[in-house]
mmCIF file of C-alpha atoms in Angstrom:
data_model
loop_
_atom_site.group_PDB
_atom_site.id
_atom_site.type_symbol
_atom_site.label_atom_id
_atom_site.label_comp_id
_atom_site.label_asym_id
_atom_site.label_seq_id
_atom_site.Cartn_x
_atom_site.Cartn_y
_atom_site.Cartn_z
ATOM 1 C CA UNK M 1 82.871 131.568 113.558
ATOM 2 C CA UNK M 2 85.115 128.621 112.040
ATOM 3 C CA UNK M 3 82.887 125.861 111.181
ATOM 4 C CA UNK M 4 83.305 122.281 109.453
ATOM 5 C CA UNK M 5 79.883 120.370 108.905
ATOM 6 C CA UNK M 6 80.278 116.671 107.766
ATOM 7 C CA UNK M 7 77.717 115.150 105.460
ATOM 8 C CA UNK M 8 77.118 111.769 103.151
ATOM 9 C CA UNK M 9 77.599 109.122 106.018
ATOM 10 C CA UNK M 10 75.141 106.409 105.716
ATOM 11 C CA UNK M 11 74.704 102.173 105.998
ATOM 12 C CA UNK M 12 76.224 100.606 102.673
ATOM 13 C CA UNK M 13 76.730 96.878 102.430
ATOM 14 C CA UNK M 14 80.297 95.608 102.061
ATOM 15 C CA UNK M 15 81.850 96.593 98.502
ATOM 16 C CA UNK M 16 79.524 99.914 98.621
ATOM 17 C CA UNK M 17 80.974 102.993 98.151
ATOM 18 C CA UNK M 18 80.065 106.450 99.798
ATOM 19 C CA UNK M 19 81.399 110.044 99.375
ATOM 20 C CA UNK M 20 81.763 112.304 102.426
ATOM 21 C CA UNK M 21 81.250 116.202 102.345
ATOM 22 C CA UNK M 22 83.062 118.739 104.495
ATOM 23 C CA UNK M 23 81.778 122.012 104.252
ATOM 24 C CA UNK M 24 83.975 124.512 105.833
ATOM 25 C CA UNK M 25 82.930 128.207 106.632
ATOM 26 C CA UNK M 26 84.487 131.067 108.888
ATOM 27 C CA UNK M 27 87.936 131.178 107.576
ATOM 28 C CA UNK M 28 89.482 134.632 105.902
ATOM 29 C CA UNK M 29 91.621 131.841 103.716
ATOM 30 C CA UNK M 30 90.779 128.285 103.342
ATOM 31 C CA UNK M 31 92.957 126.184 105.956
ATOM 32 C CA UNK M 32 96.315 124.641 104.658
ATOM 33 C CA UNK M 33 95.554 121.411 105.839
ATOM 34 C CA UNK M 34 92.390 119.392 105.711
ATOM 35 C CA UNK M 35 91.873 115.881 107.203
ATOM 36 C CA UNK M 36 89.528 112.990 107.335
ATOM 37 C CA UNK M 37 89.511 111.035 110.651
ATOM 38 C CA UNK M 38 87.395 108.261 112.195
ATOM 39 C CA UNK M 39 86.803 106.375 115.194
ATOM 40 C CA UNK M 40 85.103 103.334 116.112
ATOM 41 C CA UNK M 41 83.528 102.409 119.094
ATOM 42 C CA UNK M 42 86.024 101.383 121.912
ATOM 43 C CA UNK M 43 88.914 102.392 119.556
ATOM 44 C CA UNK M 44 91.074 105.468 119.469
ATOM 45 C CA UNK M 45 90.660 108.182 116.662
ATOM 46 C CA UNK M 46 92.764 107.581 113.463
ATOM 47 C CA UNK M 47 93.874 109.380 110.491
ATOM 48 C CA UNK M 48 92.301 108.358 106.937
ATOM 49 C CA UNK M 49 93.638 110.819 104.588
ATOM 50 C CA UNK M 50 94.615 114.662 104.496
ATOM 51 C CA UNK M 51 95.390 117.202 101.855
ATOM 52 C CA UNK M 52 97.458 120.221 101.820
ATOM 53 C CA UNK M 53 96.799 123.366 99.874
ATOM 54 C CA UNK M 54 99.277 122.717 97.162
ATOM 55 C CA UNK M 55 97.487 119.227 96.639
ATOM 56 C CA UNK M 56 99.686 117.110 98.408
ATOM 57 C CA UNK M 57 98.063 113.696 100.081
ATOM 58 C CA UNK M 58 98.650 111.108 102.325
ATOM 59 C CA UNK M 59 96.770 108.057 103.525
ATOM 60 C CA UNK M 60 96.464 105.402 105.948
ATOM 61 C CA UNK M 61 97.627 101.989 104.543
ATOM 62 C CA UNK M 62 94.028 100.681 105.655
ATOM 63 C CA UNK M 63 92.355 102.874 103.070
ATOM 64 C CA UNK M 64 95.129 103.396 100.200
ATOM 65 C CA UNK M 65 93.702 102.748 96.773
ATOM 66 C CA UNK M 66 90.274 102.979 98.047
ATOM 67 C CA UNK M 67 89.996 106.109 99.531
ATOM 68 C CA UNK M 68 90.270 109.692 98.086
ATOM 69 C CA UNK M 69 90.768 113.051 99.518
ATOM 70 C CA UNK M 70 90.046 115.926 97.270
ATOM 71 C CA UNK M 71 88.843 119.631 97.701
ATOM 72 C CA UNK M 72 86.574 121.970 95.554
ATOM 73 C CA UNK M 73 88.139 125.456 96.873
ATOM 74 C CA UNK M 74 85.072 127.303 95.232
ATOM 75 C CA UNK M 75 83.014 125.255 96.955
ATOM 76 C CA UNK M 76 84.734 125.359 100.344
ATOM 77 C CA UNK M 77 84.480 121.529 100.549
ATOM 78 C CA UNK M 78 86.380 118.640 101.133
ATOM 79 C CA UNK M 79 85.681 114.989 99.876
ATOM 80 C CA UNK M 80 86.548 111.777 100.823
ATOM 81 C CA UNK M 81 85.478 108.978 98.235
ATOM 82 C CA UNK M 82 85.293 105.732 99.952
ATOM 83 C CA UNK M 83 85.098 102.675 97.380
ATOM 84 C CA UNK M 84 85.259 99.160 98.086
ATOM 85 C CA UNK M 85 84.001 99.696 101.787
ATOM 86 C CA UNK M 86 84.691 96.991 104.490
ATOM 87 C CA UNK M 87 82.795 96.362 107.772
ATOM 88 C CA UNK M 88 86.434 97.413 109.027
ATOM 89 C CA UNK M 89 85.487 100.601 107.850
ATOM 90 C CA UNK M 90 82.664 101.104 110.022
ATOM 91 C CA UNK M 91 83.000 103.841 112.608
ATOM 92 C CA UNK M 92 82.265 108.358 113.051
ATOM 93 C CA UNK M 93 84.161 109.889 110.354
ATOM 94 C CA UNK M 94 85.051 113.615 110.947
ATOM 95 C CA UNK M 95 87.085 116.076 109.235
ATOM 96 C CA UNK M 96 89.397 118.467 110.721
ATOM 97 C CA UNK M 97 91.485 121.440 109.848
ATOM 98 C CA UNK M 98 94.727 123.235 110.749
ATOM 99 C CA UNK M 99 96.418 126.387 109.416
ATOM 100 C CA UNK M 100 99.988 125.901 110.711
ATOM 101 C CA UNK M 101 102.635 123.376 109.256
ATOM 102 C CA UNK M 102 102.462 119.738 109.897
ATOM 103 C CA UNK M 103 105.086 117.422 108.986
ATOM 104 C CA UNK M 104 104.030 114.981 106.331
ATOM 105 C CA UNK M 105 104.958 112.255 108.919
ATOM 106 C CA UNK M 106 102.061 113.803 111.076
ATOM 107 C CA UNK M 107 99.263 114.616 109.080
ATOM 108 C CA UNK M 108 97.552 111.623 109.803
ATOM 109 C CA UNK M 109 97.691 112.919 113.730
ATOM 110 C CA UNK M 110 94.556 114.003 115.474
ATOM 111 C CA UNK M 111 96.351 116.054 117.914
ATOM 112 C CA UNK M 112 97.837 118.726 114.977
ATOM 113 C CA UNK M 113 94.184 119.471 114.307
ATOM 114 C CA UNK M 114 92.676 122.295 115.845
ATOM 115 C CA UNK M 115 89.242 122.657 114.147
ATOM 116 C CA UNK M 116 86.837 119.764 113.667
ATOM 117 C CA UNK M 117 83.319 119.164 112.638
ATOM 118 C CA UNK M 118 81.095 117.119 114.534
ATOM 119 C CA UNK M 119 81.185 113.683 112.669
ATOM 120 C CA UNK M 120 78.891 111.666 110.097
ATOM 121 C CA UNK M 121 78.464 107.717 110.879
ATOM 122 C CA UNK M 122 79.661 105.111 108.396
ATOM 123 C CA UNK M 123 78.069 101.602 108.457
ATOM 124 C CA UNK M 124 79.352 98.762 106.512
ATOM 125 C CA UNK M 125 77.614 95.852 106.822
ATOM 126 C CA UNK M 126 79.116 92.328 105.956
#
């Protein structure tokens, strides 16, 4: 049974940092694509960062130079390091996985991913 379990969320002041983790299990082979998404109350889910198994990464403009996605294959875990957090980063953060090809221009699209975690809340106070 495929499972994605996020952890690492919390409450931090503006300018603070958090590292989110997503532990993946149940796959024979690690998914080719892993993504981090977020959804704030009243807003649509949006892509934050995505990574493919070859090391290619893509970021949303709003988080470039502040967030870093990475993966530890030995631990079956994908990370999202978030620095210089802003109040507008407040949201529920989800990790997602997909095993088939996704064009680069669609890798931040939530509809491209078929497996999701339950989410972890990130709150940034001003």
